[in-house]
Coordinates of C-alpha atoms in Angstrom, one line a residue:
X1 CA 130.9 116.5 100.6
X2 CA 134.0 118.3 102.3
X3 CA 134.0 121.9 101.4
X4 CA 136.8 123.0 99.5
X5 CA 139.6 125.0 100.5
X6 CA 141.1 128.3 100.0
X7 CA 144.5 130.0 100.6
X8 CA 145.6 133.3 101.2
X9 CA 149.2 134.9 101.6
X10 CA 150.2 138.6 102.9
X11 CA 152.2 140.5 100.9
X12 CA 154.5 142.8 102.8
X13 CA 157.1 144.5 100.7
X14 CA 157.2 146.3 97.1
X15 CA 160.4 146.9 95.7
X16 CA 159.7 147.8 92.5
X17 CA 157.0 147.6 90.3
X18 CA 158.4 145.2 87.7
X19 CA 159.1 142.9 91.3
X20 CA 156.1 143.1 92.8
X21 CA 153.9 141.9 89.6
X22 CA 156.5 139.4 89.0
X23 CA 155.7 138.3 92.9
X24 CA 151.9 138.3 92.2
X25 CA 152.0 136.5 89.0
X26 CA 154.1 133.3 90.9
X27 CA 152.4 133.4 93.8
X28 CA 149.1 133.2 91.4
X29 CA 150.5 130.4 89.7
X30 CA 151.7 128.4 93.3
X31 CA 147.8 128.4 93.9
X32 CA 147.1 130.6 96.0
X33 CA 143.1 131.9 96.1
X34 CA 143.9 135.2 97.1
X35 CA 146.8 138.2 97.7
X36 CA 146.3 140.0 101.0
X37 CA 147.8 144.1 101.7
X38 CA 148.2 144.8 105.6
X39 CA 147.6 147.9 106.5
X40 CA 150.2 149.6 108.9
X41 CA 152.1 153.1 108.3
X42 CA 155.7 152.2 106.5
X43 CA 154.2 148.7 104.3
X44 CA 153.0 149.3 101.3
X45 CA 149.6 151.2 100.7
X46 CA 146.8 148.7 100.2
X47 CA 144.8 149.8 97.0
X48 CA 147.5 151.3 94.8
X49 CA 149.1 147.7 95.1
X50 CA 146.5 145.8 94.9
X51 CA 145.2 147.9 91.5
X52 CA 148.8 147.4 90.3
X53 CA 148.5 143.4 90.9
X54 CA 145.1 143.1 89.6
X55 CA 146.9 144.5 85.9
X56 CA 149.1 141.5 86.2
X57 CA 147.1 138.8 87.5
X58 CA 144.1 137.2 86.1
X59 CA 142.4 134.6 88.0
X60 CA 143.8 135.5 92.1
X61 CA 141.3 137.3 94.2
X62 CA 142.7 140.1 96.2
X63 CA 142.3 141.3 99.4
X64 CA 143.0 142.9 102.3
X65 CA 144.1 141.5 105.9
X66 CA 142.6 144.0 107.1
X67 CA 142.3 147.6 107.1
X68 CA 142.1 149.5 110.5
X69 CA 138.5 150.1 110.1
X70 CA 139.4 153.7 112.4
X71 CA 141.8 154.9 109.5
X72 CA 138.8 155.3 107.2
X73 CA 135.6 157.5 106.3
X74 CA 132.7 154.4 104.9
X75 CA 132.0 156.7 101.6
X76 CA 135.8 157.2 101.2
X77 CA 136.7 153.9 101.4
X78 CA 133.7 152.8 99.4
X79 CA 134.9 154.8 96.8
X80 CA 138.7 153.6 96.9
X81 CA 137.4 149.8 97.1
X82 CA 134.3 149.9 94.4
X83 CA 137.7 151.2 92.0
X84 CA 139.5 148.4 92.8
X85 CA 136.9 145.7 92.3
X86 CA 136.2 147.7 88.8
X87 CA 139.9 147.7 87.9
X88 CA 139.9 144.1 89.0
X89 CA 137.4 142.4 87.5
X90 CA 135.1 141.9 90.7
X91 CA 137.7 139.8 92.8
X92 CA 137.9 142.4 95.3
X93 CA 137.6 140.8 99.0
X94 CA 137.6 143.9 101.7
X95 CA 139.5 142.7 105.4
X96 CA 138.7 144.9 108.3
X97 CA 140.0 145.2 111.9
X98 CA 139.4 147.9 114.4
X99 CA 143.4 148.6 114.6
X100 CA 145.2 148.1 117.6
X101 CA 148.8 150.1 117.3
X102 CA 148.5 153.5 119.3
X103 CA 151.5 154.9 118.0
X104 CA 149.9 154.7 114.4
X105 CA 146.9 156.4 115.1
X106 CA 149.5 159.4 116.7
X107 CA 151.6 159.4 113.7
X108 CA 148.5 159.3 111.4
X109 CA 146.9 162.7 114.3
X110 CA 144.2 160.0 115.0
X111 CA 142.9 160.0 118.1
X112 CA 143.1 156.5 120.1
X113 CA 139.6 155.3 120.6
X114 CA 138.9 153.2 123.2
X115 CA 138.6 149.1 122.5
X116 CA 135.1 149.5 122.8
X117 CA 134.5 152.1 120.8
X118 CA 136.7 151.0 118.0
X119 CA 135.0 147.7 117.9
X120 CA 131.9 149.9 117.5
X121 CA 133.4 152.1 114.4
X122 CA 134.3 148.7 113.1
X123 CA 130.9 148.0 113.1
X124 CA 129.5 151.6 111.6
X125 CA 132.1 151.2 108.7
X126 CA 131.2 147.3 107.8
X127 CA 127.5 148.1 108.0
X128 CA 127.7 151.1 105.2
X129 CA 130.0 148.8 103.1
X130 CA 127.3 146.0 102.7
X131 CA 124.7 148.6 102.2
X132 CA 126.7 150.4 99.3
X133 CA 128.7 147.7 97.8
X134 CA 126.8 144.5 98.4
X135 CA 128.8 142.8 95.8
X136 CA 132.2 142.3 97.3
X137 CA 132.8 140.2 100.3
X138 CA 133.9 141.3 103.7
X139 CA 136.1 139.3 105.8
X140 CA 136.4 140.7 109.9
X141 CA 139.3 139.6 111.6
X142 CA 140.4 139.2 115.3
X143 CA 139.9 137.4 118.4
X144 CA 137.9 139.2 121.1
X145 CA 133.9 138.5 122.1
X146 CA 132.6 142.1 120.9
X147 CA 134.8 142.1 117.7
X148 CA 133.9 138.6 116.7
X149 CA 130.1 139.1 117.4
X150 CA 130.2 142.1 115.0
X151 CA 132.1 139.8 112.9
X152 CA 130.0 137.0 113.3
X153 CA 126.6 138.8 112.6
X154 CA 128.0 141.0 109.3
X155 CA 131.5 139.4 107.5
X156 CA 131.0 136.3 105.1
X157 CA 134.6 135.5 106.2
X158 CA 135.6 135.5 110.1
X159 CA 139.2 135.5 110.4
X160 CA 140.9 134.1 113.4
X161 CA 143.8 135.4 115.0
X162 CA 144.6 133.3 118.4
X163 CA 143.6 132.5 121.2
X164 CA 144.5 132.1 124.8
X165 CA 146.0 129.1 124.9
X166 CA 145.7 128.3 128.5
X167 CA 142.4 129.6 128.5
X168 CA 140.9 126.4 128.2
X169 CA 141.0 122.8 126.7
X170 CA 140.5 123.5 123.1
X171 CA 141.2 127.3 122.6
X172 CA 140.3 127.1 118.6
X173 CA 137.1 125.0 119.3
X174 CA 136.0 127.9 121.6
X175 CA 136.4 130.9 119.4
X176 CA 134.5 128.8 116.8
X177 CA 131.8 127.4 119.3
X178 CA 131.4 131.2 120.0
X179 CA 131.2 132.7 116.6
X180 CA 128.9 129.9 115.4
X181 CA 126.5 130.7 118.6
X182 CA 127.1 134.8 117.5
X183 CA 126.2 133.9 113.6
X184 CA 122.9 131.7 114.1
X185 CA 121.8 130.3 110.7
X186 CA 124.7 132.1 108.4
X187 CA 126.8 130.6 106.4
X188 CA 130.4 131.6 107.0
X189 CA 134.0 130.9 105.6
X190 CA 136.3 130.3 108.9
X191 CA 139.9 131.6 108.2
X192 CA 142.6 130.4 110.1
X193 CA 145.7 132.9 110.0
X194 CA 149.2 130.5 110.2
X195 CA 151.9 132.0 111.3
X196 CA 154.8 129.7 111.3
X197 CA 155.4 127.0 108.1
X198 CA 158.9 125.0 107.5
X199 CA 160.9 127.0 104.8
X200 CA 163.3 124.6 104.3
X201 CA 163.5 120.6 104.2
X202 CA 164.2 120.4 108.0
X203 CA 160.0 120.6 108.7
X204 CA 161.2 123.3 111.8
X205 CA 159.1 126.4 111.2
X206 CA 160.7 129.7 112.4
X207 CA 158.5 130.7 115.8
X208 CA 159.7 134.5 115.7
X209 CA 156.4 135.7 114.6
X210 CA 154.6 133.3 116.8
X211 CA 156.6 134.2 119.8
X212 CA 155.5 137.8 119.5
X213 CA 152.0 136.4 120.3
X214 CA 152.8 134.5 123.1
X215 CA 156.4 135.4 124.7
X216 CA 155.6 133.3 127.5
X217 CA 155.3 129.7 126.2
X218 CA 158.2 127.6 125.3
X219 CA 159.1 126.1 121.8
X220 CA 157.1 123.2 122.2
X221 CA 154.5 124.7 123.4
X222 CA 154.5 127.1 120.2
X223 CA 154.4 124.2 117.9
X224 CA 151.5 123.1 119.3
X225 CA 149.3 125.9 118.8
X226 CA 147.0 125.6 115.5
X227 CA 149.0 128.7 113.6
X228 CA 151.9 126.7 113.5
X229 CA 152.4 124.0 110.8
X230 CA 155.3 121.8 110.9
X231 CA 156.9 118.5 109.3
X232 CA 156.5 117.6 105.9
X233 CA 154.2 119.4 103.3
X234 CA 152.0 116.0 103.4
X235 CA 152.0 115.8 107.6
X236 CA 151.0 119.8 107.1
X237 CA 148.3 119.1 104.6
X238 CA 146.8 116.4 106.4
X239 CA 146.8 119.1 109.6
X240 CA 145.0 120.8 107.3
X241 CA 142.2 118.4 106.4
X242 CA 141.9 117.7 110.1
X243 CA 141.0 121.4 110.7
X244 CA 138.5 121.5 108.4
X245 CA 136.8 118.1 109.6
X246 CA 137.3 118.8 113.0
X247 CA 136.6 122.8 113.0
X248 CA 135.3 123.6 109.9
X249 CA 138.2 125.4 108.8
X250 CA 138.3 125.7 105.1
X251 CA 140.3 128.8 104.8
X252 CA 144.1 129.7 105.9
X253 CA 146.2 132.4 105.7
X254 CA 150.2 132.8 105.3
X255 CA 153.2 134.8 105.1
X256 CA 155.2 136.2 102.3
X257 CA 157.7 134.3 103.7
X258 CA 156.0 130.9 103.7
X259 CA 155.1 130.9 99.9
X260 CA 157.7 128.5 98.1
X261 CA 157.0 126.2 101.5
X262 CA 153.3 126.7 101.5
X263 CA 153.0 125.8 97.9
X264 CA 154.2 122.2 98.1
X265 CA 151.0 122.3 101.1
X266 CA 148.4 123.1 98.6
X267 CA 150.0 120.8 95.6
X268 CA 149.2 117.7 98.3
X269 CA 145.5 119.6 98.6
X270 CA 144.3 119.9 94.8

């Protein structure tokens, strides 16, 4: 039997607090599985928001996608999380990353580990957060070898970010191939982040955030990179089911942008 899926969306922008729990509470009844916080200086801070959602939600898990694992003491953010999963009814999900914007560790008087290092700090802070709060799922997102080993031997969710796409024939198959090989015998949820959906009835998604990615590849070639979904919500869901045959892919993550278009995606899924 297929296993089922599960949908995330980022939320990016609180304008209020009557708007942002009118926000959660639609995006909780388009079906989506869970509400992600980014974490960068100027969006919104992750736990307060996600402590004022879970007061307006009941069912939606929430999340984060992900914390820069650098920003953080474990026993500190222990403490913030294990509140939120009270406040929440346990459907707290914890996303890490090991950060990668220098200018935010400067404004934040961080120093700027090296790669390495922070991959390895990633790794300190995941480790003390299954020890103390074995309850609530950890999901590691990103794309290199060392950070998707440590996420491979520790998250129950690996999130996937990219991947060269000229690396080699099948750039999704490889990360997976290699996270599978990393994992051994454990059981993980793959997460796929999508980063360009039609918002309109044309079935053209916008490639801006795409493009960021990969400045150097034309239109066409964007499209044909697995983050991007295009055509009609049925075509996209059956993209969909062909990740999750082909890859395993059961899990995918959108933008605050993509809701109202993603919706009509997971309707033709359930």
């Amino acid at each position: 039997m297929s296993k089922g899926f599960r949908f995330s969306i980022g939320i990016h922008a609180v304008k209020s607090r009557a708007a942002l729990l009118d926000k959660a509470r639609r995006l909780e009844d388009y079906g989506f599985d869970v509400l992600h916080l980014p974490d960068h200086l100027g969006a919104p801070a992750p736990f307060p928001v996600l402590a004022a959602i879970a007061q307006a939600t009941t069912t939606v898990r929430l999340g984060t996608y992900v914390l820069n694992a650098c920003f953080y003491k474990p026993a500190l953010l222990a403490r913030d999380a294990a509140e939120v999963d009270l406040l929440s009814d346990g459907r707290l999900e914890v996303g890490l990353g090991a950060g990668y914007v220098r200018e935010e560790f400067e404004a934040a008087e961080l120093p700027y580990p090296s790669a390495g290092r922070r991959v390895d700090y990633l790794e300190h802070v995941t480790t003390y957060l299954k020890e103390h709060l074995p309850s609530i799922p950890i999901l590691i997102a990103g794309n290199g070898d060392r950070l998707l080993t440590v996420a491979a031997r520790h998250a129950h969710i690996i999130g996937l970010t990219g991947a060269n796409p000229k690396a080699v024939g099948d750039p999704l198959s490889e990360r997976i191939d290699f996270v599978r090989t990393a994992a051994g015998d454990r059981d993980l949820e793959l997460n796929l982040a999508i980063t360009a959906v039609p918002t309109d009835n044309s079935g053209i998604p916008d490639l801006s955030l795409t493009r960021r990615y990969a400045p150097t590849l034309s239109d066409a070639e964007l499209l044909e990179l697995p983050a991007v979904l295009s055509g009609s919500p049925r075509a996209m869901a059956d993209r969909l089911r062909g990740y999750r045959d082909t890859y395993g892919l059961t899990s995918f993550t959108v933008q605050e942008n993509h809701a109202e278009g993603f919706a009509k995606v997971i309707a033709e899924l359930r």
